[in-house]
CSV table of C-alpha atoms and ligand atoms in Angstrom, one decimal:
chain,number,residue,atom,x,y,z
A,225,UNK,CA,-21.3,37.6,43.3
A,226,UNK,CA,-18.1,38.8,45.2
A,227,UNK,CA,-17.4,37.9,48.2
A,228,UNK,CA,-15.5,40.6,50.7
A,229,UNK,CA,-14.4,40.5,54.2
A,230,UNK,CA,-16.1,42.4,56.9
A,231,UNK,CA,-14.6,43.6,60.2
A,232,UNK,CA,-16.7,44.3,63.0
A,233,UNK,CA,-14.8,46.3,65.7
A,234,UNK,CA,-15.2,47.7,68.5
A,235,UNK,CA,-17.5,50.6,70.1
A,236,UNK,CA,-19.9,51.7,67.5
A,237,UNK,CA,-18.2,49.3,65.1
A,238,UNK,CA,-21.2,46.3,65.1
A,239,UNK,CA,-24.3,49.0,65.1
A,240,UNK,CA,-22.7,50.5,62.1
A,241,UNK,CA,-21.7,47.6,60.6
A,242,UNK,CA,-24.9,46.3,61.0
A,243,UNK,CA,-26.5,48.6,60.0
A,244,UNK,CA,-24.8,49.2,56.6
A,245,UNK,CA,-25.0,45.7,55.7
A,246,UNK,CA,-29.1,45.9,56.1
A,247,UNK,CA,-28.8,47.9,53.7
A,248,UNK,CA,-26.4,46.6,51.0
A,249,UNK,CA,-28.2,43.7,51.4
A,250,UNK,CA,-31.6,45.6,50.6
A,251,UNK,CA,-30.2,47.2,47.9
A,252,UNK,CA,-29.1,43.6,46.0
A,253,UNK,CA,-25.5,44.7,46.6
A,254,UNK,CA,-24.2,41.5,44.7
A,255,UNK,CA,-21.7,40.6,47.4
A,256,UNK,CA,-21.2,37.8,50.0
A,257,UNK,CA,-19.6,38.1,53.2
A,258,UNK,CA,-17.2,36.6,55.8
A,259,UNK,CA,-17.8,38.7,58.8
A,260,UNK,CA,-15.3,38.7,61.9
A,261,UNK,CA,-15.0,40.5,65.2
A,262,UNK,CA,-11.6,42.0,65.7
A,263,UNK,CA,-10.2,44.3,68.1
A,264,UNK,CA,-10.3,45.3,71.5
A,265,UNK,CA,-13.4,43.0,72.6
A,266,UNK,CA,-12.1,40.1,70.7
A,267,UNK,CA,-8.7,40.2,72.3
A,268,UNK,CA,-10.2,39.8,75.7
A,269,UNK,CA,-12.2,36.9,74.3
A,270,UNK,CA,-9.4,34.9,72.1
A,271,UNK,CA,-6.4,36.4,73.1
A,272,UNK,CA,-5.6,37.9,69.3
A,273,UNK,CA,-6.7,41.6,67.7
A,274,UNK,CA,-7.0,40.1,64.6
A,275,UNK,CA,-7.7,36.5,64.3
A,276,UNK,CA,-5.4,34.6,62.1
A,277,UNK,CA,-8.7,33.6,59.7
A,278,UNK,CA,-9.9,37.2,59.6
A,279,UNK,CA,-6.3,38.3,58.0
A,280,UNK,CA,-6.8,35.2,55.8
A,281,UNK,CA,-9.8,35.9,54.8
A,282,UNK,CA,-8.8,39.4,53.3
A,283,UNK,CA,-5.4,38.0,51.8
A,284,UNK,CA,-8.1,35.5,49.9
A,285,UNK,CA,-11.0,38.4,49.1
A,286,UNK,CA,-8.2,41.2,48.6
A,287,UNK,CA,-11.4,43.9,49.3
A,288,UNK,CA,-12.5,44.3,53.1
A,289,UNK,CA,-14.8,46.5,54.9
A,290,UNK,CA,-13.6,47.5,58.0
A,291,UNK,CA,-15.4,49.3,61.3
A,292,UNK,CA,-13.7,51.1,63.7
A,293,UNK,CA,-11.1,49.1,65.8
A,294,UNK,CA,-9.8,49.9,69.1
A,295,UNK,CA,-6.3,49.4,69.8
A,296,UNK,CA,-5.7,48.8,73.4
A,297,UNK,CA,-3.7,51.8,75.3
A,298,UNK,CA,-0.7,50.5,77.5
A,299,UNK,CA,-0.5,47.4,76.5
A,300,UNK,CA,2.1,48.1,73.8
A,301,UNK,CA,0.3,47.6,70.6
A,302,UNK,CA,0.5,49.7,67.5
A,303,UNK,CA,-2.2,50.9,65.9
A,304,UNK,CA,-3.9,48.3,64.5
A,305,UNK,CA,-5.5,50.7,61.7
A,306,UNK,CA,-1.7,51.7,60.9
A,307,UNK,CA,-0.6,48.1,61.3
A,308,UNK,CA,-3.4,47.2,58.5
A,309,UNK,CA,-2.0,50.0,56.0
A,310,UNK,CA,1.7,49.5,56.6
A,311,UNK,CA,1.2,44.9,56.5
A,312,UNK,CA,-1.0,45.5,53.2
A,313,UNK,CA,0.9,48.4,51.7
A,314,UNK,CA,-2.9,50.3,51.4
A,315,UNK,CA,-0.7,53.2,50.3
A,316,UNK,CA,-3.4,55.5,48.8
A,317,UNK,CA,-5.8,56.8,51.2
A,318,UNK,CA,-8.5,58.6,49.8
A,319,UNK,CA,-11.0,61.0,51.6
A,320,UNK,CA,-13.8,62.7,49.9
A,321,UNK,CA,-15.8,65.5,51.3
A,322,UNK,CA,-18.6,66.6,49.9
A,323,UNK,CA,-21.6,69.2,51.5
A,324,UNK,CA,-24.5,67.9,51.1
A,325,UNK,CA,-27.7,69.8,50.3
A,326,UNK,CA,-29.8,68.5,52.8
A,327,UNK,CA,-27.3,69.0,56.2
A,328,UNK,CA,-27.1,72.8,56.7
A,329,UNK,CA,-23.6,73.3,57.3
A,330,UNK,CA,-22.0,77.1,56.6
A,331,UNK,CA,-19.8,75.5,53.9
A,332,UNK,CA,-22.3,74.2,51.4
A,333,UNK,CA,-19.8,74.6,48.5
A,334,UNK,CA,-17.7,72.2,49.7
A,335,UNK,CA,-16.8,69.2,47.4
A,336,UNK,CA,-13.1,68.3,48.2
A,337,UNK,CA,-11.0,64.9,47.8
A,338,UNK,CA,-7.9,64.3,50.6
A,339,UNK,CA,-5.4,62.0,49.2
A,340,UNK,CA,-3.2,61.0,52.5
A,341,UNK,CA,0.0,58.9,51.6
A,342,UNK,CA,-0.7,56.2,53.9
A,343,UNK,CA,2.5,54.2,54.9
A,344,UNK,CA,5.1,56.6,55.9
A,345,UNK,CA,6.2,60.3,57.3
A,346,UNK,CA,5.6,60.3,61.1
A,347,UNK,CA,3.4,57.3,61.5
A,348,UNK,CA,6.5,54.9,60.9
A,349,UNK,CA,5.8,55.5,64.9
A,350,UNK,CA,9.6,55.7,65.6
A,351,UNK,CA,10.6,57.0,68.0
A,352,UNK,CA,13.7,57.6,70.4
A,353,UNK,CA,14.0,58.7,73.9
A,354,UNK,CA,17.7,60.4,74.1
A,355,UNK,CA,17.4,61.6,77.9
A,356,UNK,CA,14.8,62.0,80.5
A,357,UNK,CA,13.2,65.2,79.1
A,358,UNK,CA,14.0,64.7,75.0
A,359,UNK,CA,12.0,62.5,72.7
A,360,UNK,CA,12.7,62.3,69.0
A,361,UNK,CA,10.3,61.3,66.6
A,362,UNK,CA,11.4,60.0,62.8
A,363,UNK,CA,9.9,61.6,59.6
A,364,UNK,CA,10.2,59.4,56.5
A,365,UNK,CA,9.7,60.5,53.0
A,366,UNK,CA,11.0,58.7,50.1
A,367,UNK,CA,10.8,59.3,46.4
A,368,UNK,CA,8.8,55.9,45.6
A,369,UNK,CA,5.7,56.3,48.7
A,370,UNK,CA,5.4,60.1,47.1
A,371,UNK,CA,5.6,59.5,43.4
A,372,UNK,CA,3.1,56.6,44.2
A,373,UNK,CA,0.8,58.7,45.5
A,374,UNK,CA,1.0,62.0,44.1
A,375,UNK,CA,0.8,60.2,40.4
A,376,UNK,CA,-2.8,58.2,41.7
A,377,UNK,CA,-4.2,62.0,42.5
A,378,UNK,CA,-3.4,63.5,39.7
A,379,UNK,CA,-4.5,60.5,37.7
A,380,UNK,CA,-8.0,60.4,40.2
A,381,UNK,CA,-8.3,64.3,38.9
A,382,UNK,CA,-8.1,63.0,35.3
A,383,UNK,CA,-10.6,60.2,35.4
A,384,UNK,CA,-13.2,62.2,37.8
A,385,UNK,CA,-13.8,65.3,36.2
A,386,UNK,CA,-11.9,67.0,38.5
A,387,UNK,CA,-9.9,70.4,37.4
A,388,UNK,CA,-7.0,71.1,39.9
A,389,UNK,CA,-4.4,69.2,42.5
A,390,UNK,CA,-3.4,70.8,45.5
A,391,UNK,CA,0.0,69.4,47.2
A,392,UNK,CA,-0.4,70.4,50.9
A,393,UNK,CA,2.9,70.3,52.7
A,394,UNK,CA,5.1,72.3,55.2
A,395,UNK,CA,8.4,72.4,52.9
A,396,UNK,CA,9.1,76.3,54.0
A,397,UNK,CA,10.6,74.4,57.5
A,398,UNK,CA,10.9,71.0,56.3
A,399,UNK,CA,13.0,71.8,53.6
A,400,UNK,CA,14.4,68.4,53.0
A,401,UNK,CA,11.7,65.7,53.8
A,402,UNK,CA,8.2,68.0,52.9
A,403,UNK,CA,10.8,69.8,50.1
A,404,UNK,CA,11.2,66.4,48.8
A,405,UNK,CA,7.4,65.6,48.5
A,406,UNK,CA,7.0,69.3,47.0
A,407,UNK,CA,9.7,68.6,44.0
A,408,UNK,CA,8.7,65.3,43.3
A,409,UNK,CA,4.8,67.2,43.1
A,410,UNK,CA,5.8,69.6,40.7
A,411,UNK,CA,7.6,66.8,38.2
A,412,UNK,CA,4.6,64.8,38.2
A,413,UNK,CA,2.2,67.8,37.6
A,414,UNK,CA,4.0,68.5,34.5
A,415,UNK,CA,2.9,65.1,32.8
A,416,UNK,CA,-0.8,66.1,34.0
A,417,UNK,CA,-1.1,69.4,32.0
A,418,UNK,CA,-4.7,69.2,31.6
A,419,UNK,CA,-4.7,69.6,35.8
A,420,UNK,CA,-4.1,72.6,37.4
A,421,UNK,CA,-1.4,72.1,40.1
A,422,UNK,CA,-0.8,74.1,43.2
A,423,UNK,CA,0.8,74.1,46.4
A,424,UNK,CA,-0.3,75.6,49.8
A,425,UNK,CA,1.8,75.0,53.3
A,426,UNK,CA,-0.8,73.2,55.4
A,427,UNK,CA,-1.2,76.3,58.1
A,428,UNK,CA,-2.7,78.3,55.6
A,429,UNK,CA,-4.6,75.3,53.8
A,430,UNK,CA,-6.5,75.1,57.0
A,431,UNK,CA,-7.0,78.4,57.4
A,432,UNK,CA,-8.6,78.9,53.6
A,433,UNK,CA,-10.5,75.7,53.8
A,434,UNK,CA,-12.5,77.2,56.4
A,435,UNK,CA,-12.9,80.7,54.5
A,436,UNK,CA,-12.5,79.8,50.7
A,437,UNK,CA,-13.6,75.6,50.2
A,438,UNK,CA,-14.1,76.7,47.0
A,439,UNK,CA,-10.1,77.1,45.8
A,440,UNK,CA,-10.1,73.6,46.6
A,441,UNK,CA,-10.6,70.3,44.3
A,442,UNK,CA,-8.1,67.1,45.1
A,443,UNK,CA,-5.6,67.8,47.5
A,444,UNK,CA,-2.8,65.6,47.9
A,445,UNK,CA,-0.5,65.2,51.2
A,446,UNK,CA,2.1,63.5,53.8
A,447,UNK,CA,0.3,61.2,55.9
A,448,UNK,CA,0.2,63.5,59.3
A,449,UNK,CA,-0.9,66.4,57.1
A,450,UNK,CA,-3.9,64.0,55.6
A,451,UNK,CA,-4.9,62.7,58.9
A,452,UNK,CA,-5.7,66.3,60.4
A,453,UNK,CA,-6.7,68.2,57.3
A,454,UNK,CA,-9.3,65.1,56.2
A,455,UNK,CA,-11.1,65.7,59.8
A,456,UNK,CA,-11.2,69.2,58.9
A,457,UNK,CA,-13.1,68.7,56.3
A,458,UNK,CA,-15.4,66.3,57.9
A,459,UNK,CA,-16.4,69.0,60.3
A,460,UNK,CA,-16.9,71.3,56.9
A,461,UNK,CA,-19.5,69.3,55.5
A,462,UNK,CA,-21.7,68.1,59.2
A,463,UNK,CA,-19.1,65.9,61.2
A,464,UNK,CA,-17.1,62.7,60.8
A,465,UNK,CA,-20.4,60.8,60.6
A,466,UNK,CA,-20.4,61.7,56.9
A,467,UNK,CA,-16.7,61.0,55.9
A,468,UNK,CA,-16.1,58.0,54.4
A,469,UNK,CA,-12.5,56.6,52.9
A,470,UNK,CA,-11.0,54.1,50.8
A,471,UNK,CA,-6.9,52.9,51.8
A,472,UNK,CA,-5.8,51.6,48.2
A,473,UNK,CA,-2.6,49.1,47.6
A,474,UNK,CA,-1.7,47.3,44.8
A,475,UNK,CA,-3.9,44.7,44.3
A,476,UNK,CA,-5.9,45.3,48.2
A,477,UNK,CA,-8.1,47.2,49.3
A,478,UNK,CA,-9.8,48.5,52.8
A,479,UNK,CA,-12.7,50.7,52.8
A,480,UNK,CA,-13.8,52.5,55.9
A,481,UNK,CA,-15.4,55.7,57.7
A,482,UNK,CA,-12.8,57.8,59.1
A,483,UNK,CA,-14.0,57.8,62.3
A,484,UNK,CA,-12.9,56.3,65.5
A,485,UNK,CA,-14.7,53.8,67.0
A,486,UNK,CA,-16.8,56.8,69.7
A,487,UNK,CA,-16.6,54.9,73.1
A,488,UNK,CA,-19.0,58.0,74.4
A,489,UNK,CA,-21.3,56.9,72.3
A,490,UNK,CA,-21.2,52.9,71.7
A,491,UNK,CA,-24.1,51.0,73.0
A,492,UNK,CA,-26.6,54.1,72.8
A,493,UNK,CA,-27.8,52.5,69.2
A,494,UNK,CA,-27.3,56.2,68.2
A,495,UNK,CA,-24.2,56.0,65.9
A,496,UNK,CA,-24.5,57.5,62.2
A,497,UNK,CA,-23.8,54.7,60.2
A,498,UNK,CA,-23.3,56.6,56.9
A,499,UNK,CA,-19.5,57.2,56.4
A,500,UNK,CA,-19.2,53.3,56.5
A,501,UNK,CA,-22.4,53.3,54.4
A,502,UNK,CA,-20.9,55.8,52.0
A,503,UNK,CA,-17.5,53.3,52.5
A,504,UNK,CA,-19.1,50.6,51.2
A,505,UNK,CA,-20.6,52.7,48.0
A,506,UNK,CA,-16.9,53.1,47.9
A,507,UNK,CA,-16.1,49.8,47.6
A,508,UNK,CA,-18.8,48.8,45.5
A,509,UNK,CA,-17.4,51.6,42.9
A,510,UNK,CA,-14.1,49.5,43.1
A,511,UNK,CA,-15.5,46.5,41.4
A,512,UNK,CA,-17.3,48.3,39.5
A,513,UNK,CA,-20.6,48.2,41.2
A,514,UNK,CA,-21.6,51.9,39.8
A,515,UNK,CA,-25.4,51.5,39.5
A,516,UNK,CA,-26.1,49.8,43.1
A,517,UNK,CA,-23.9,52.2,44.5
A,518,UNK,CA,-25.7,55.0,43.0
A,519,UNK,CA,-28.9,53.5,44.1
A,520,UNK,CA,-27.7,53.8,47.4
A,521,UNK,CA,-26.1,56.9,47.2
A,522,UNK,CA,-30.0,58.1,46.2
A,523,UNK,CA,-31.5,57.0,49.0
A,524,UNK,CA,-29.1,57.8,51.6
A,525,UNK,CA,-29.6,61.2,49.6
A,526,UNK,CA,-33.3,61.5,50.2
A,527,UNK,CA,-33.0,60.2,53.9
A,528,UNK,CA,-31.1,62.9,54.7
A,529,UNK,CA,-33.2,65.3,53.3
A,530,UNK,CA,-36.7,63.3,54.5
A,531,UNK,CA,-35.7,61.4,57.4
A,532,UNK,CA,-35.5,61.5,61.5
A,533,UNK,CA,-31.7,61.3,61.5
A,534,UNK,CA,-29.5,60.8,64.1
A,535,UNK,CA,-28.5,63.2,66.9
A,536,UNK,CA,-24.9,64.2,65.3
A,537,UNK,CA,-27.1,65.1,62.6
A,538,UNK,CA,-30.0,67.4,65.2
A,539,UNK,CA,-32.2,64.0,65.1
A,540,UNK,CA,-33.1,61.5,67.2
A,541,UNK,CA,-33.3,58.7,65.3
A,542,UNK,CA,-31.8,55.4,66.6
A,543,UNK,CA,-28.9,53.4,64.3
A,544,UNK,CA,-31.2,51.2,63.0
A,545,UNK,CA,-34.4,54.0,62.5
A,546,UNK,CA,-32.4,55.7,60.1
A,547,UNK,CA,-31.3,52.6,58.3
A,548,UNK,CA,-35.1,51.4,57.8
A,549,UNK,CA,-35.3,54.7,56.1
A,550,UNK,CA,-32.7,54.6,53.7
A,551,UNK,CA,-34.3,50.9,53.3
A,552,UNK,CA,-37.7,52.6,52.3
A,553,UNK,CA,-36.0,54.9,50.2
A,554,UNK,CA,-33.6,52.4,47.8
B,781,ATP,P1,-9.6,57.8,66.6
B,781,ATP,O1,-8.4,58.3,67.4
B,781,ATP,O2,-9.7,56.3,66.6
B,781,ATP,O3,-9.8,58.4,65.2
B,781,ATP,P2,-11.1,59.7,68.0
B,781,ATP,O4,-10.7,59.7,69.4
B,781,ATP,O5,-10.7,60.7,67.1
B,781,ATP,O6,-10.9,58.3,67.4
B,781,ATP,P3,-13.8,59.2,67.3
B,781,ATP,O7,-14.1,57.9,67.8
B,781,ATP,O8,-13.6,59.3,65.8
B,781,ATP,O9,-12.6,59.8,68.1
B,781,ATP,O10,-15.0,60.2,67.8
B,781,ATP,C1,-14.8,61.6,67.8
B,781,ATP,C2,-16.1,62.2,68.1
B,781,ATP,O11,-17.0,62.1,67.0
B,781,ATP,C3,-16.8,61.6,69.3
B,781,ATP,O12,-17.5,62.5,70.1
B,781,ATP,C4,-17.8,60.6,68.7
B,781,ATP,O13,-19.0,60.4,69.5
B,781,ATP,C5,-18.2,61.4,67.4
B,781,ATP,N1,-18.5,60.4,66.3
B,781,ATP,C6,-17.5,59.7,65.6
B,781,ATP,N2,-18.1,58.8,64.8
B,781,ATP,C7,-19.5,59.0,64.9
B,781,ATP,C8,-20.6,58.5,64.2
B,781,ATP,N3,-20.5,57.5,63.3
B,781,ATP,N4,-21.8,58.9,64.6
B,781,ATP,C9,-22.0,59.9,65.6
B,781,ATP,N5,-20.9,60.4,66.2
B,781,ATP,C10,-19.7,60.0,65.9
C-alpha cells in the first residue's frame, strides 16, 4: 500500500474527486489516502488556502492528487496552482491528448503529448507598472528550467514508443528568450538521434494542429505556450473533461485534470470526472501501478463507448451515474 495526498477543491473539485476515488477504490487501486479541502471554500472556513497539514502531508507522501482550486480574485493571492508548481519545483508538466474512438470528434487521429516547462517564462507573474497607461510583464528563460525539460521529452519519446519531438516556440520575435529555448532544443536533440526533432513557431502549430494532428507526436514548450496549446488539444479530442496531466519535480509529484474548477457548472452533479480519473491512472503509472491502471483505463474505455455520459460528452448522466458505470465495467 501507498499512501498519497488528495486535494479536494473547489467548484466541481469534491464531485470529481469523489467520484474518481469510487472508483480507484473499486478497482483495488492499492493506495491509502489523506484527503483535505483546500481552496477558496476552506479559506472562508479556516482562514488558510492550504492548510498547513495538507502541505505536510504531501512533503511526507511526495505524490498528491489534486482537484481544481480556486484562487480568490482581488484579494491578492497568486495562483495557488502556480504557487504549488513554483514551492515544489513540479517542473515538468505533462499533457497527453489522445482521440478516443468512442467520442466522435473531427480529429480522431489525434494522439499528442504537451510537455509545458512549468516554473518560469511569463508565469514568474512579474510585473511592473511604469506609468498610468504602461504595464510590463517579465519573461524568464534560463538554460537549466529548459535543458530540464526539453531532456525529460525527448527522454519520454525514447521510453514511450514515441517517434518525433516538436519544440514549439515563438524565437522569430523573441529572439533572445524563445531563441534561447530553440538552441538549447536543437543541442539536446542531437544526443536523441533515434527521435526526430522539429521546430514550429506556435502560430502556425495551432494552426496545423487543427488541420494536420497527425505531424504531431511529443511537443515540447515555454510554459505560456503549453498552457494555451494543451487546451487546444483538449478541445481536439472532446473537451477539457478528457485531459488529464501530471506536474513532475524531482522527487514530487502532482497529478491533475487540466481543467479549472467550472463554477457554471459546480453543484449540478454534472461534472466529467475523467481527466482527474485518467490523472490518477497517471499517477498510478508513477509508482508503477501499470496493470490497475490499465484496468481502469479499460473500463473508462468501454463506458465511453457503452455508457449514458455526461452532458459535455451529449449525455445526461449525472457525476456519479457515469462513475457506477465505469464501476460495472472494471
Ligand atoms: P482555469 O482558469 O482555472 O483553468 P477556466 O476559467 O479556464 O479555469 P474551467 O473551469 O476549466 O475554466 O472551465 C472551462 C469550461 O469547461 C466551462 O464551461 C466548464 O463548465 C467546462 N468544464 C471544465 N471542466 C469540466 C468537466 N470536468 N466537466 C464538464 N465541463 C467542464
Amino acid at each position: 500500500m501507498k499512501t498519497i495526498t488528495v486535494f479536494k477543491g473547489d467548484g466541481i473539485g469534491p464531485e470529481i474527486t469523489d467520484a474518481t476515488l469510487s472508483i480507484l477504490r473499486a478497482a483495488g487501486a492499492p493506495l491509502e489516502y489523506e484527503c483535505f479541502d483546500v481552496g477558496e471554500a476552506e479559506y472562508e472556513r479556516h482562514g488558510a488556502l492550504i492548510p498547513e497539514a495538507a502541505f505536510a502531508s504531501f512533503e511526507k507522501t511526495k505524490v498528491l492528487l489534486k482537484s481544481p482550486i480556486t484562487t480568490p480574485i482581488g484579494k491578492g493571492f497568486r495562483s495557488l496552482n502556480v504557487q504549488l508548481r513554483t514551492k515544489y519545483d513540479l517542473y515538468a508538466n505533462i499533457r497527453p491528448a489522445k482521440a478516443n474512438a468512442a467520442v466522435k470528434t473531427p480529429f480522431p487521429q489525434v494522439d499528442v503529448v504537451t510537455f509545458r516547462e512549468n516554473t518560469e517564462d511569463l508565469y514568474v507573474g512579474v510585473e511592473e507598472q511604469i506609468d498610468e497607461d504602461t504595464v510590463h510583464a517579465t519573461k524568464i528563460i534560463t538554460r537549466g528550467a529548459s535543458e530540464r525539460i526539453i531532456e525529460d521529452a525527448f527522454r519520454y519519446a525514447e521510453t514511450h514508443g514515441r517517434k518525433k519531438v516538436t519544440c514549439v516556440h515563438k524565437a522569430n520575435i523573441l529572439k533572445l528568450s524563445d531563441g534561447l529555448f530553440l538552441s538549447i532544443f536543437r543541442e539536446i536533440a542531437k544526443k536523441h538521434p533515434t527521435i526526430e526533432a522539429a521546430d514550429r513557431i506556435v502560430d502556425a502549430t495551432c494552426m496545423e494542429l487543427v488541420m494536420y494532428p497527425e505531424r504531431f507526436d511529443v511537443m515540447v514548450m515555454p510554459n505560456l505556450y503549453g498552457d494555451i496549446v494543451s487546451d487546444l488539444t483538449s478541445g481536439l479530442i472532446g473537451g477539457l473533461g478528457l485531459l488529464p496531466s501530471a506536474n513532475i519535480g524531482k522527487d514530487m509529484a502532482m497529478f491533475e485534470a487540466v481543467h479549472g474548477s467550472a463554477p457554471d457548472i459546480a453543484g449540478r452533479h454534472i461534472a466529467n470526472p475523467t481527466a482527474l480519473l485518467w490523472s490518477a491512472c497517471m499517477l498510478l503509472e508513477h509508482l508503477g501501478e501499470h496493470g490497475v491502471a490499465g484496468r481502469i483505463r479499460a473500463a473508462v474505455d468501454r463506458a465511453l463507448a457503452e455508457a449514458n455520459l455526461t452532458p459535455d460528452l451529449g449525455g445526461t448522466a449525472h457525476t456519479k451515474e457515469y462513475a457506477e458505470a465505469i464501476i460495472d465495467r472494471l
